[in-house]
Structure formats: structure tokens, C-alpha cells
JSON list of C-alpha atoms in Angstrom, two decimals:
[
{"chain": "Z", "resi": 125, "resn": "UNK", "atom": "CA", "xyz": [58.03, 35.42, -87.89]},
{"chain": "Z", "resi": 126, "resn": "UNK", "atom": "CA", "xyz": [54.58, 35.94, -86.22]},
{"chain": "Z", "resi": 127, "resn": "UNK", "atom": "CA", "xyz": [54.35, 34.98, -82.51]},
{"chain": "Z", "resi": 128, "resn": "UNK", "atom": "CA", "xyz": [50.97, 34.54, -80.83]},
{"chain": "Z", "resi": 129, "resn": "UNK", "atom": "CA", "xyz": [50.76, 34.61, -77.06]},
{"chain": "Z", "resi": 130, "resn": "UNK", "atom": "CA", "xyz": [47.84, 33.10, -75.22]},
{"chain": "Z", "resi": 131, "resn": "UNK", "atom": "CA", "xyz": [46.95, 33.62, -71.56]},
{"chain": "Z", "resi": 132, "resn": "UNK", "atom": "CA", "xyz": [46.28, 30.08, -70.25]},
{"chain": "Z", "resi": 133, "resn": "UNK", "atom": "CA", "xyz": [46.15, 31.04, -66.57]},
{"chain": "Z", "resi": 134, "resn": "UNK", "atom": "CA", "xyz": [42.29, 30.79, -66.56]},
{"chain": "Z", "resi": 135, "resn": "UNK", "atom": "CA", "xyz": [42.41, 27.37, -68.28]},
{"chain": "Z", "resi": 136, "resn": "UNK", "atom": "CA", "xyz": [44.99, 26.11, -65.98]},
{"chain": "Z", "resi": 137, "resn": "UNK", "atom": "CA", "xyz": [42.88, 27.33, -62.93]},
{"chain": "Z", "resi": 138, "resn": "UNK", "atom": "CA", "xyz": [39.78, 25.56, -64.56]},
{"chain": "Z", "resi": 139, "resn": "UNK", "atom": "CA", "xyz": [41.66, 22.43, -64.93]},
{"chain": "Z", "resi": 140, "resn": "UNK", "atom": "CA", "xyz": [42.89, 22.44, -61.35]},
{"chain": "Z", "resi": 141, "resn": "UNK", "atom": "CA", "xyz": [39.28, 23.20, -60.17]},
{"chain": "Z", "resi": 142, "resn": "UNK", "atom": "CA", "xyz": [38.02, 20.27, -62.29]},
{"chain": "Z", "resi": 143, "resn": "UNK", "atom": "CA", "xyz": [40.65, 17.90, -60.76]},
{"chain": "Z", "resi": 144, "resn": "UNK", "atom": "CA", "xyz": [39.82, 19.12, -57.20]},
{"chain": "Z", "resi": 145, "resn": "UNK", "atom": "CA", "xyz": [36.11, 18.53, -57.95]},
{"chain": "Z", "resi": 146, "resn": "UNK", "atom": "CA", "xyz": [36.78, 15.04, -59.40]},
{"chain": "Z", "resi": 147, "resn": "UNK", "atom": "CA", "xyz": [38.85, 14.11, -56.28]},
{"chain": "Z", "resi": 148, "resn": "UNK", "atom": "CA", "xyz": [36.14, 15.37, -53.96]},
{"chain": "Z", "resi": 149, "resn": "UNK", "atom": "CA", "xyz": [33.57, 13.47, -55.93]},
{"chain": "Z", "resi": 150, "resn": "UNK", "atom": "CA", "xyz": [35.65, 10.31, -55.76]},
{"chain": "Z", "resi": 151, "resn": "UNK", "atom": "CA", "xyz": [36.27, 10.71, -52.17]},
{"chain": "Z", "resi": 152, "resn": "UNK", "atom": "CA", "xyz": [32.53, 11.37, -51.59]},
{"chain": "Z", "resi": 153, "resn": "UNK", "atom": "CA", "xyz": [31.62, 8.29, -53.53]},
{"chain": "Z", "resi": 154, "resn": "UNK", "atom": "CA", "xyz": [34.03, 6.18, -51.41]},
{"chain": "Z", "resi": 155, "resn": "UNK", "atom": "CA", "xyz": [32.59, 7.54, -48.25]},
{"chain": "Z", "resi": 156, "resn": "UNK", "atom": "CA", "xyz": [29.08, 6.79, -49.56]},
{"chain": "Z", "resi": 157, "resn": "UNK", "atom": "CA", "xyz": [30.05, 3.38, -50.43]},
{"chain": "Z", "resi": 158, "resn": "UNK", "atom": "CA", "xyz": [31.69, 2.79, -47.22]},
{"chain": "Z", "resi": 159, "resn": "UNK", "atom": "CA", "xyz": [28.67, 4.04, -45.24]},
{"chain": "Z", "resi": 160, "resn": "UNK", "atom": "CA", "xyz": [26.45, 1.93, -47.38]},
{"chain": "Z", "resi": 161, "resn": "UNK", "atom": "CA", "xyz": [28.43, -1.14, -46.61]},
{"chain": "Z", "resi": 162, "resn": "UNK", "atom": "CA", "xyz": [28.18, -0.32, -42.92]},
{"chain": "Z", "resi": 163, "resn": "UNK", "atom": "CA", "xyz": [24.43, 0.20, -43.03]},
{"chain": "Z", "resi": 164, "resn": "UNK", "atom": "CA", "xyz": [23.97, -2.98, -45.19]},
{"chain": "Z", "resi": 165, "resn": "UNK", "atom": "CA", "xyz": [25.91, -5.18, -42.75]},
{"chain": "Z", "resi": 166, "resn": "UNK", "atom": "CA", "xyz": [24.18, -3.70, -39.65]},
{"chain": "Z", "resi": 167, "resn": "UNK", "atom": "CA", "xyz": [22.25, -6.05, -37.47]},
{"chain": "Z", "resi": 168, "resn": "UNK", "atom": "CA", "xyz": [19.60, -3.46, -36.98]},
{"chain": "Z", "resi": 169, "resn": "UNK", "atom": "CA", "xyz": [16.81, -3.03, -39.68]},
{"chain": "Z", "resi": 170, "resn": "UNK", "atom": "CA", "xyz": [17.37, 0.24, -41.52]},
{"chain": "Z", "resi": 171, "resn": "UNK", "atom": "CA", "xyz": [15.03, 1.96, -43.92]},
{"chain": "Z", "resi": 172, "resn": "UNK", "atom": "CA", "xyz": [15.04, 5.41, -45.51]},
{"chain": "Z", "resi": 173, "resn": "UNK", "atom": "CA", "xyz": [12.02, 7.11, -46.77]},
{"chain": "Z", "resi": 174, "resn": "UNK", "atom": "CA", "xyz": [11.26, 10.28, -48.65]},
{"chain": "Z", "resi": 175, "resn": "UNK", "atom": "CA", "xyz": [9.56, 13.22, -47.05]},
{"chain": "Z", "resi": 176, "resn": "UNK", "atom": "CA", "xyz": [6.40, 12.00, -48.78]},
{"chain": "Z", "resi": 177, "resn": "UNK", "atom": "CA", "xyz": [6.70, 8.61, -46.88]},
{"chain": "Z", "resi": 178, "resn": "UNK", "atom": "CA", "xyz": [8.03, 6.38, -49.73]},
{"chain": "Z", "resi": 179, "resn": "UNK", "atom": "CA", "xyz": [10.67, 3.78, -49.01]},
{"chain": "Z", "resi": 180, "resn": "UNK", "atom": "CA", "xyz": [13.83, 4.51, -50.84]},
{"chain": "Z", "resi": 181, "resn": "UNK", "atom": "CA", "xyz": [16.39, 2.31, -49.10]},
{"chain": "Z", "resi": 182, "resn": "UNK", "atom": "CA", "xyz": [16.00, -1.08, -47.25]},
{"chain": "Z", "resi": 183, "resn": "UNK", "atom": "CA", "xyz": [18.86, -3.18, -45.79]},
{"chain": "Z", "resi": 184, "resn": "UNK", "atom": "CA", "xyz": [19.24, -6.93, -45.37]},
{"chain": "Z", "resi": 185, "resn": "UNK", "atom": "CA", "xyz": [18.52, -6.74, -41.64]},
{"chain": "Z", "resi": 186, "resn": "UNK", "atom": "CA", "xyz": [15.20, -5.11, -42.39]},
{"chain": "Z", "resi": 187, "resn": "UNK", "atom": "CA", "xyz": [14.45, -8.07, -44.77]},
{"chain": "Z", "resi": 188, "resn": "UNK", "atom": "CA", "xyz": [15.20, -10.51, -41.97]},
{"chain": "Z", "resi": 189, "resn": "UNK", "atom": "CA", "xyz": [13.02, -8.66, -39.56]},
{"chain": "Z", "resi": 190, "resn": "UNK", "atom": "CA", "xyz": [10.02, -7.90, -41.62]},
{"chain": "Z", "resi": 191, "resn": "UNK", "atom": "CA", "xyz": [10.27, -10.47, -44.39]},
{"chain": "Z", "resi": 192, "resn": "UNK", "atom": "CA", "xyz": [10.17, -8.14, -47.26]},
{"chain": "Z", "resi": 193, "resn": "UNK", "atom": "CA", "xyz": [13.01, -7.78, -49.84]},
{"chain": "Z", "resi": 194, "resn": "UNK", "atom": "CA", "xyz": [14.20, -4.55, -50.99]},
{"chain": "Z", "resi": 195, "resn": "UNK", "atom": "CA", "xyz": [12.64, -5.07, -54.39]},
{"chain": "Z", "resi": 196, "resn": "UNK", "atom": "CA", "xyz": [9.26, -5.51, -52.66]},
{"chain": "Z", "resi": 197, "resn": "UNK", "atom": "CA", "xyz": [9.32, -2.48, -50.50]},
{"chain": "Z", "resi": 198, "resn": "UNK", "atom": "CA", "xyz": [11.48, 0.30, -52.39]},
{"chain": "Z", "resi": 199, "resn": "UNK", "atom": "CA", "xyz": [8.92, 2.62, -53.94]},
{"chain": "Z", "resi": 200, "resn": "UNK", "atom": "CA", "xyz": [6.28, 1.51, -51.56]},
{"chain": "Z", "resi": 201, "resn": "UNK", "atom": "CA", "xyz": [4.63, 3.64, -48.69]},
{"chain": "Z", "resi": 202, "resn": "UNK", "atom": "CA", "xyz": [6.36, 3.08, -45.40]},
{"chain": "Z", "resi": 203, "resn": "UNK", "atom": "CA", "xyz": [2.93, 2.94, -43.76]},
{"chain": "Z", "resi": 204, "resn": "UNK", "atom": "CA", "xyz": [2.74, -0.65, -45.08]},
{"chain": "Z", "resi": 205, "resn": "UNK", "atom": "CA", "xyz": [4.73, -1.78, -42.03]},
{"chain": "Z", "resi": 206, "resn": "UNK", "atom": "CA", "xyz": [2.33, -0.18, -39.49]},
{"chain": "Z", "resi": 207, "resn": "UNK", "atom": "CA", "xyz": [-0.68, -2.05, -38.27]},
{"chain": "Z", "resi": 208, "resn": "UNK", "atom": "CA", "xyz": [-3.90, -0.21, -38.96]},
{"chain": "Z", "resi": 209, "resn": "UNK", "atom": "CA", "xyz": [-4.35, 0.85, -35.33]},
{"chain": "Z", "resi": 210, "resn": "UNK", "atom": "CA", "xyz": [-0.92, 2.64, -35.50]},
{"chain": "Z", "resi": 211, "resn": "UNK", "atom": "CA", "xyz": [-1.35, 4.42, -38.83]},
{"chain": "Z", "resi": 212, "resn": "UNK", "atom": "CA", "xyz": [-1.56, 7.76, -36.83]},
{"chain": "Z", "resi": 213, "resn": "UNK", "atom": "CA", "xyz": [1.60, 7.06, -34.88]},
{"chain": "Z", "resi": 214, "resn": "UNK", "atom": "CA", "xyz": [3.46, 6.38, -38.20]},
{"chain": "Z", "resi": 215, "resn": "UNK", "atom": "CA", "xyz": [2.33, 9.69, -39.59]},
{"chain": "Z", "resi": 216, "resn": "UNK", "atom": "CA", "xyz": [3.25, 11.54, -36.34]},
{"chain": "Z", "resi": 217, "resn": "UNK", "atom": "CA", "xyz": [6.77, 10.27, -36.25]},
{"chain": "Z", "resi": 218, "resn": "UNK", "atom": "CA", "xyz": [7.33, 11.11, -39.92]},
{"chain": "Z", "resi": 219, "resn": "UNK", "atom": "CA", "xyz": [6.15, 14.59, -39.42]},
{"chain": "Z", "resi": 220, "resn": "UNK", "atom": "CA", "xyz": [8.37, 14.98, -36.37]},
{"chain": "Z", "resi": 221, "resn": "UNK", "atom": "CA", "xyz": [11.32, 13.96, -38.38]},
{"chain": "Z", "resi": 222, "resn": "UNK", "atom": "CA", "xyz": [10.53, 16.26, -41.13]},
{"chain": "Z", "resi": 223, "resn": "UNK", "atom": "CA", "xyz": [10.65, 19.12, -38.65]},
{"chain": "Z", "resi": 224, "resn": "UNK", "atom": "CA", "xyz": [14.23, 18.10, -37.86]},
{"chain": "Z", "resi": 225, "resn": "UNK", "atom": "CA", "xyz": [13.46, 16.28, -34.58]},
{"chain": "Z", "resi": 226, "resn": "UNK", "atom": "CA", "xyz": [14.78, 12.93, -33.68]},
{"chain": "Z", "resi": 227, "resn": "UNK", "atom": "CA", "xyz": [12.53, 10.31, -32.04]},
{"chain": "Z", "resi": 228, "resn": "UNK", "atom": "CA", "xyz": [14.58, 7.80, -30.00]},
{"chain": "Z", "resi": 229, "resn": "UNK", "atom": "CA", "xyz": [13.78, 4.49, -28.34]},
{"chain": "Z", "resi": 230, "resn": "UNK", "atom": "CA", "xyz": [10.08, 4.46, -29.47]},
{"chain": "Z", "resi": 231, "resn": "UNK", "atom": "CA", "xyz": [8.69, 1.24, -28.10]},
{"chain": "Z", "resi": 232, "resn": "UNK", "atom": "CA", "xyz": [5.90, 0.11, -30.49]},
{"chain": "Z", "resi": 233, "resn": "UNK", "atom": "CA", "xyz": [4.72, -2.63, -32.84]},
{"chain": "Z", "resi": 234, "resn": "UNK", "atom": "CA", "xyz": [5.04, -3.13, -36.56]},
{"chain": "Z", "resi": 235, "resn": "UNK", "atom": "CA", "xyz": [3.73, -5.72, -39.08]},
{"chain": "Z", "resi": 236, "resn": "UNK", "atom": "CA", "xyz": [5.67, -8.35, -40.89]},
{"chain": "Z", "resi": 237, "resn": "UNK", "atom": "CA", "xyz": [4.97, -9.58, -44.43]},
{"chain": "Z", "resi": 238, "resn": "UNK", "atom": "CA", "xyz": [3.02, -12.60, -42.99]},
{"chain": "Z", "resi": 239, "resn": "UNK", "atom": "CA", "xyz": [0.73, -10.30, -41.06]},
{"chain": "Z", "resi": 240, "resn": "UNK", "atom": "CA", "xyz": [2.25, -11.14, -37.73]},
{"chain": "Z", "resi": 241, "resn": "UNK", "atom": "CA", "xyz": [3.06, -8.33, -35.28]},
{"chain": "Z", "resi": 242, "resn": "UNK", "atom": "CA", "xyz": [6.59, -7.68, -33.88]},
{"chain": "Z", "resi": 243, "resn": "UNK", "atom": "CA", "xyz": [7.61, -5.59, -30.97]},
{"chain": "Z", "resi": 244, "resn": "UNK", "atom": "CA", "xyz": [10.32, -3.09, -31.93]},
{"chain": "Z", "resi": 245, "resn": "UNK", "atom": "CA", "xyz": [12.17, -0.16, -30.60]},
{"chain": "Z", "resi": 246, "resn": "UNK", "atom": "CA", "xyz": [12.54, 2.70, -33.22]},
{"chain": "Z", "resi": 247, "resn": "UNK", "atom": "CA", "xyz": [15.06, 5.45, -33.68]},
{"chain": "Z", "resi": 248, "resn": "UNK", "atom": "CA", "xyz": [13.75, 7.87, -36.31]},
{"chain": "Z", "resi": 249, "resn": "UNK", "atom": "CA", "xyz": [16.14, 10.54, -37.56]},
{"chain": "Z", "resi": 250, "resn": "UNK", "atom": "CA", "xyz": [16.04, 13.33, -40.22]},
{"chain": "Z", "resi": 251, "resn": "UNK", "atom": "CA", "xyz": [18.52, 12.96, -43.05]},
{"chain": "Z", "resi": 252, "resn": "UNK", "atom": "CA", "xyz": [19.89, 16.38, -44.08]},
{"chain": "Z", "resi": 253, "resn": "UNK", "atom": "CA", "xyz": [21.75, 17.51, -47.26]},
{"chain": "Z", "resi": 254, "resn": "UNK", "atom": "CA", "xyz": [24.93, 19.68, -47.26]},
{"chain": "Z", "resi": 255, "resn": "UNK", "atom": "CA", "xyz": [22.94, 22.70, -46.75]},
{"chain": "Z", "resi": 256, "resn": "UNK", "atom": "CA", "xyz": [21.29, 21.34, -43.64]},
{"chain": "Z", "resi": 257, "resn": "UNK", "atom": "CA", "xyz": [17.90, 20.88, -45.24]},
{"chain": "Z", "resi": 258, "resn": "UNK", "atom": "CA", "xyz": [15.94, 17.83, -44.26]},
{"chain": "Z", "resi": 259, "resn": "UNK", "atom": "CA", "xyz": [15.60, 15.61, -47.37]},
{"chain": "Z", "resi": 260, "resn": "UNK", "atom": "CA", "xyz": [14.69, 12.17, -45.99]},
{"chain": "Z", "resi": 261, "resn": "UNK", "atom": "CA", "xyz": [13.90, 10.20, -42.92]},
{"chain": "Z", "resi": 262, "resn": "UNK", "atom": "CA", "xyz": [15.79, 7.22, -41.67]},
{"chain": "Z", "resi": 263, "resn": "UNK", "atom": "CA", "xyz": [14.44, 4.58, -39.26]},
{"chain": "Z", "resi": 264, "resn": "UNK", "atom": "CA", "xyz": [16.40, 2.00, -37.36]},
{"chain": "Z", "resi": 265, "resn": "UNK", "atom": "CA", "xyz": [14.23, -0.83, -36.03]},
{"chain": "Z", "resi": 266, "resn": "UNK", "atom": "CA", "xyz": [15.38, -3.30, -33.24]},
{"chain": "Z", "resi": 267, "resn": "UNK", "atom": "CA", "xyz": [13.42, -6.47, -32.52]},
{"chain": "Z", "resi": 268, "resn": "UNK", "atom": "CA", "xyz": [12.65, -6.30, -28.80]},
{"chain": "Z", "resi": 269, "resn": "UNK", "atom": "CA", "xyz": [10.33, -9.39, -28.58]},
{"chain": "Z", "resi": 270, "resn": "UNK", "atom": "CA", "xyz": [12.65, -11.12, -26.05]},
{"chain": "Z", "resi": 271, "resn": "UNK", "atom": "CA", "xyz": [12.76, -8.03, -23.90]},
{"chain": "Z", "resi": 272, "resn": "UNK", "atom": "CA", "xyz": [9.03, -7.60, -23.89]},
{"chain": "Z", "resi": 273, "resn": "UNK", "atom": "CA", "xyz": [8.53, -11.30, -22.96]},
{"chain": "Z", "resi": 274, "resn": "UNK", "atom": "CA", "xyz": [10.98, -10.84, -20.13]},
{"chain": "Z", "resi": 275, "resn": "UNK", "atom": "CA", "xyz": [9.12, -7.75, -18.94]},
{"chain": "Z", "resi": 276, "resn": "UNK", "atom": "CA", "xyz": [5.81, -9.60, -19.11]},
{"chain": "Z", "resi": 277, "resn": "UNK", "atom": "CA", "xyz": [7.23, -12.71, -17.26]},
{"chain": "Z", "resi": 278, "resn": "UNK", "atom": "CA", "xyz": [8.62, -10.37, -14.60]},
{"chain": "Z", "resi": 279, "resn": "UNK", "atom": "CA", "xyz": [5.30, -8.61, -14.14]},
{"chain": "Z", "resi": 280, "resn": "UNK", "atom": "CA", "xyz": [3.50, -11.98, -13.92]},
{"chain": "Z", "resi": 281, "resn": "UNK", "atom": "CA", "xyz": [5.92, -13.08, -11.21]},
{"chain": "Z", "resi": 282, "resn": "UNK", "atom": "CA", "xyz": [5.51, -9.71, -9.35]},
{"chain": "Z", "resi": 283, "resn": "UNK", "atom": "CA", "xyz": [1.72, -9.98, -9.54]},
{"chain": "Z", "resi": 284, "resn": "UNK", "atom": "CA", "xyz": [1.75, -13.58, -8.27]},
{"chain": "Z", "resi": 285, "resn": "UNK", "atom": "CA", "xyz": [4.15, -12.71, -5.54]},
{"chain": "Z", "resi": 286, "resn": "UNK", "atom": "CA", "xyz": [1.72, -9.86, -4.46]},
{"chain": "Z", "resi": 287, "resn": "UNK", "atom": "CA", "xyz": [-1.28, -12.12, -4.60]},
{"chain": "Z", "resi": 288, "resn": "UNK", "atom": "CA", "xyz": [0.61, -14.69, -2.40]},
{"chain": "Z", "resi": 289, "resn": "UNK", "atom": "CA", "xyz": [1.53, -12.00, 0.08]},
{"chain": "Z", "resi": 290, "resn": "UNK", "atom": "CA", "xyz": [-2.06, -10.84, 0.34]},
{"chain": "Z", "resi": 291, "resn": "UNK", "atom": "CA", "xyz": [-3.30, -14.51, 0.83]},
{"chain": "Z", "resi": 292, "resn": "UNK", "atom": "CA", "xyz": [-0.70, -15.03, 3.52]},
{"chain": "Z", "resi": 293, "resn": "UNK", "atom": "CA", "xyz": [-1.78, -11.86, 5.22]},
{"chain": "Z", "resi": 294, "resn": "UNK", "atom": "CA", "xyz": [-5.32, -12.92, 5.19]},
{"chain": "Z", "resi": 295, "resn": "UNK", "atom": "CA", "xyz": [-4.26, -16.46, 6.61]},
{"chain": "Z", "resi": 296, "resn": "UNK", "atom": "CA", "xyz": [-2.23, -14.67, 9.31]},
{"chain": "Z", "resi": 297, "resn": "UNK", "atom": "CA", "xyz": [-5.16, -12.50, 10.30]},
{"chain": "Z", "resi": 298, "resn": "UNK", "atom": "CA", "xyz": [-7.44, -15.54, 10.32]},
{"chain": "Z", "resi": 299, "resn": "UNK", "atom": "CA", "xyz": [-5.00, -17.46, 12.60]},
{"chain": "Z", "resi": 300, "resn": "UNK", "atom": "CA", "xyz": [-4.91, -14.57, 14.96]},
{"chain": "Z", "resi": 301, "resn": "UNK", "atom": "CA", "xyz": [-8.65, -14.31, 14.98]},
{"chain": "Z", "resi": 302, "resn": "UNK", "atom": "CA", "xyz": [-8.97, -18.02, 15.67]},
{"chain": "Z", "resi": 303, "resn": "UNK", "atom": "CA", "xyz": [-6.39, -17.81, 18.45]},
{"chain": "Z", "resi": 304, "resn": "UNK", "atom": "CA", "xyz": [-8.36, -15.07, 20.14]},
{"chain": "Z", "resi": 305, "resn": "UNK", "atom": "CA", "xyz": [-11.56, -16.98, 19.73]},
{"chain": "Z", "resi": 306, "resn": "UNK", "atom": "CA", "xyz": [-9.88, -20.00, 21.26]},
{"chain": "Z", "resi": 307, "resn": "UNK", "atom": "CA", "xyz": [-8.78, -18.02, 24.22]},
{"chain": "Z", "resi": 308, "resn": "UNK", "atom": "CA", "xyz": [-12.17, -16.47, 24.74]},
{"chain": "Z", "resi": 309, "resn": "UNK", "atom": "CA", "xyz": [-13.88, -19.84, 24.42]},
{"chain": "Z", "resi": 310, "resn": "UNK", "atom": "CA", "xyz": [-11.44, -21.35, 27.08]},
{"chain": "Z", "resi": 311, "resn": "UNK", "atom": "CA", "xyz": [-11.94, -18.33, 29.41]},
{"chain": "Z", "resi": 312, "resn": "UNK", "atom": "CA", "xyz": [-15.80, -18.67, 29.07]},
{"chain": "Z", "resi": 313, "resn": "UNK", "atom": "CA", "xyz": [-15.65, -22.42, 29.52]},
{"chain": "Z", "resi": 314, "resn": "UNK", "atom": "CA", "xyz": [-13.51, -22.05, 32.61]},
{"chain": "Z", "resi": 315, "resn": "UNK", "atom": "CA", "xyz": [-15.90, -19.56, 34.11]},
{"chain": "Z", "resi": 316, "resn": "UNK", "atom": "CA", "xyz": [-18.94, -21.63, 33.33]},
{"chain": "Z", "resi": 317, "resn": "UNK", "atom": "CA", "xyz": [-17.28, -24.77, 34.84]},
{"chain": "Z", "resi": 318, "resn": "UNK", "atom": "CA", "xyz": [-15.82, -22.91, 37.92]},
{"chain": "Z", "resi": 319, "resn": "UNK", "atom": "CA", "xyz": [-19.15, -21.62, 39.11]},
{"chain": "Z", "resi": 320, "resn": "UNK", "atom": "CA", "xyz": [-21.19, -24.95, 39.50]},
{"chain": "Z", "resi": 321, "resn": "UNK", "atom": "CA", "xyz": [-18.07, -26.92, 40.34]},
{"chain": "Z", "resi": 322, "resn": "UNK", "atom": "CA", "xyz": [-17.42, -24.60, 43.40]},
{"chain": "Z", "resi": 323, "resn": "UNK", "atom": "CA", "xyz": [-20.85, -25.44, 44.75]},
{"chain": "Z", "resi": 324, "resn": "UNK", "atom": "CA", "xyz": [-20.30, -29.22, 44.11]},
{"chain": "Z", "resi": 325, "resn": "UNK", "atom": "CA", "xyz": [-16.95, -29.07, 46.13]},
{"chain": "Z", "resi": 326, "resn": "UNK", "atom": "CA", "xyz": [-18.74, -27.21, 48.84]},
{"chain": "Z", "resi": 327, "resn": "UNK", "atom": "CA", "xyz": [-21.41, -29.81, 49.16]},
{"chain": "Z", "resi": 328, "resn": "UNK", "atom": "CA", "xyz": [-18.79, -32.56, 49.01]},
{"chain": "Z", "resi": 329, "resn": "UNK", "atom": "CA", "xyz": [-16.93, -30.98, 51.97]},
{"chain": "Z", "resi": 330, "resn": "UNK", "atom": "CA", "xyz": [-20.20, -31.00, 53.88]},
{"chain": "Z", "resi": 331, "resn": "UNK", "atom": "CA", "xyz": [-20.89, -34.52, 53.07]},
{"chain": "Z", "resi": 332, "resn": "UNK", "atom": "CA", "xyz": [-17.36, -35.64, 54.01]},
{"chain": "Z", "resi": 333, "resn": "UNK", "atom": "CA", "xyz": [-17.75, -33.96, 57.28]},
{"chain": "Z", "resi": 334, "resn": "UNK", "atom": "CA", "xyz": [-21.13, -35.28, 58.14]},
{"chain": "Z", "resi": 335, "resn": "UNK", "atom": "CA", "xyz": [-20.42, -38.97, 57.27]},
{"chain": "Z", "resi": 336, "resn": "UNK", "atom": "CA", "xyz": [-16.94, -39.16, 58.93]},
{"chain": "Z", "resi": 337, "resn": "UNK", "atom": "CA", "xyz": [-15.54, -42.63, 58.90]},
{"chain": "Z", "resi": 338, "resn": "UNK", "atom": "CA", "xyz": [-18.93, -44.41, 59.06]},
{"chain": "Z", "resi": 339, "resn": "UNK", "atom": "CA", "xyz": [-19.18, -44.54, 55.25]},
{"chain": "Z", "resi": 340, "resn": "UNK", "atom": "CA", "xyz": [-15.71, -45.01, 54.05]},
{"chain": "Z", "resi": 341, "resn": "UNK", "atom": "CA", "xyz": [-16.45, -46.33, 50.37]},
{"chain": "Z", "resi": 342, "resn": "UNK", "atom": "CA", "xyz": [-18.75, -43.47, 49.81]},
{"chain": "Z", "resi": 343, "resn": "UNK", "atom": "CA", "xyz": [-16.23, -40.84, 51.16]},
{"chain": "Z", "resi": 344, "resn": "UNK", "atom": "CA", "xyz": [-13.56, -42.36, 48.72]},
{"chain": "Z", "resi": 345, "resn": "UNK", "atom": "CA", "xyz": [-15.77, -41.55, 45.80]},
{"chain": "Z", "resi": 346, "resn": "UNK", "atom": "CA", "xyz": [-16.48, -38.03, 47.27]},
{"chain": "Z", "resi": 347, "resn": "UNK", "atom": "CA", "xyz": [-12.75, -37.47, 47.84]},
{"chain": "Z", "resi": 348, "resn": "UNK", "atom": "CA", "xyz": [-12.36, -38.56, 44.10]},
{"chain": "Z", "resi": 349, "resn": "UNK", "atom": "CA", "xyz": [-14.96, -36.19, 43.13]},
{"chain": "Z", "resi": 350, "resn": "UNK", "atom": "CA", "xyz": [-13.46, -33.30, 45.06]},
{"chain": "Z", "resi": 351, "resn": "UNK", "atom": "CA", "xyz": [-9.78, -33.99, 43.82]},
{"chain": "Z", "resi": 352, "resn": "UNK", "atom": "CA", "xyz": [-11.10, -33.96, 40.13]},
{"chain": "Z", "resi": 353, "resn": "UNK", "atom": "CA", "xyz": [-13.33, -31.00, 40.66]},
{"chain": "Z", "resi": 354, "resn": "UNK", "atom": "CA", "xyz": [-10.42, -29.05, 42.16]},
{"chain": "Z", "resi": 355, "resn": "UNK", "atom": "CA", "xyz": [-8.31, -29.86, 39.18]},
{"chain": "Z", "resi": 356, "resn": "UNK", "atom": "CA", "xyz": [-11.04, -28.45, 36.88]},
{"chain": "Z", "resi": 357, "resn": "UNK", "atom": "CA", "xyz": [-11.26, -25.01, 38.54]},
{"chain": "Z", "resi": 358, "resn": "UNK", "atom": "CA", "xyz": [-7.56, -24.51, 39.09]}
]
């Protein structure tokens, strides 16, 4: 009887390694699916682009914000979302991410499918592989139209309040000036009236002294003149 002995240690180790790899792959796929579900259900618009600037992923929130479906944008340049006057900015943030640097809360403007502009806040992040190399760039876009409108309304209110304060200050200064002018006018008038009136009163006293009781009606008028004249200069 011939017995053949085979060493299957290596084969068993290989089978064990294959099982471990299969389990790891399944776990990675589950994690990838889980993360994809989170990204897809996010309220923020999320896109991923290659290092060349080509869109490779586009979630439902991005469709709602920009109007494009994923079929329309995947494979297209990400610059299609930037208005012409912001092409340079789009290239700069891509280059920054390719260097491994995040850009957070970039307040800017992007273009919708219908050509309208929308105010957005962008968070741009590098996507790395297991070795740490940057392989893609993800962008989270959040619509800040309402926030911008509130800021503009607040600025308009502040500007209007400042203008009202300036007008009030001018009116206050004008009132002070008018009050001073009135006081000066009254002082001048008092002086102008007092000088001749003093002379009139003096003559009235002389006339009253000269006529005595011989001309009573006339003296009554003179007394009236003197009484009123005194009131004017007091």
C-alpha cells in the first residue's frame, strides 16, 4: 500500500486569507453603501469630481439646488456650475483641494440649469485613498439665499437708520441756530426800541410837568404813552 502525504498548510492559510479578504471586502462594500445612502439623503448638495475637474458623483439635493440630474452632469466639467466671472475661483479651489487643503464656508455664487444665479456656501475637501493620496475632490453646497437676503435687509435698515440720524442731527443744529438767531433778533430789537423810547418817555415827563392839571385830557394820553413805553423797555 502506497501512502502519499501532502502538506496543505499553505493551502489552508491561503483559504483563510481569502476568507478574510472576502469578509473585509463585504464589510467595505456595506460601509460604502451606508455612506452612499447618507450622502444621497443629505439635505446639502454634494458632488464629487476627479482631479481633472470632471463630475463623478451627484446627489439628489444637488439636483434640487441646481436643476441638473446626475445623468446630465456626471462626466461633465464641474466648471459648468460656475458663472463666467467666477471661473478663476472655481479653478483655484480645485487646485487648493488637490494640494490636500480644505476650503470651508466659501460664500460665493453658482449657476443653475436655467441660468439663474444662486448664493451658496461651499465646503471643498480632498478625498484620499487608503494610502493618503488625494484622488478626488468633494464639494458640499448649501443654499444661503435667505441668509444673504436677511443680511441685505439688515444693511438697508442700518443705512436708513444712519441717514435718519444724520437728518435729525442737521435739524437739531438748524433749530439751535434758529433759536440763537431769534434771541439775537430780540436783543437787537429791544436795544433799537429802548433807545428812542427812553427819549420819548423823557419828553413825556417834561410835558406832564409843564401842563399840570390845565390840560387833563391831553395828560391822560401822555400818561398812556408813558405807561406803554415803560412796558416796552422793561
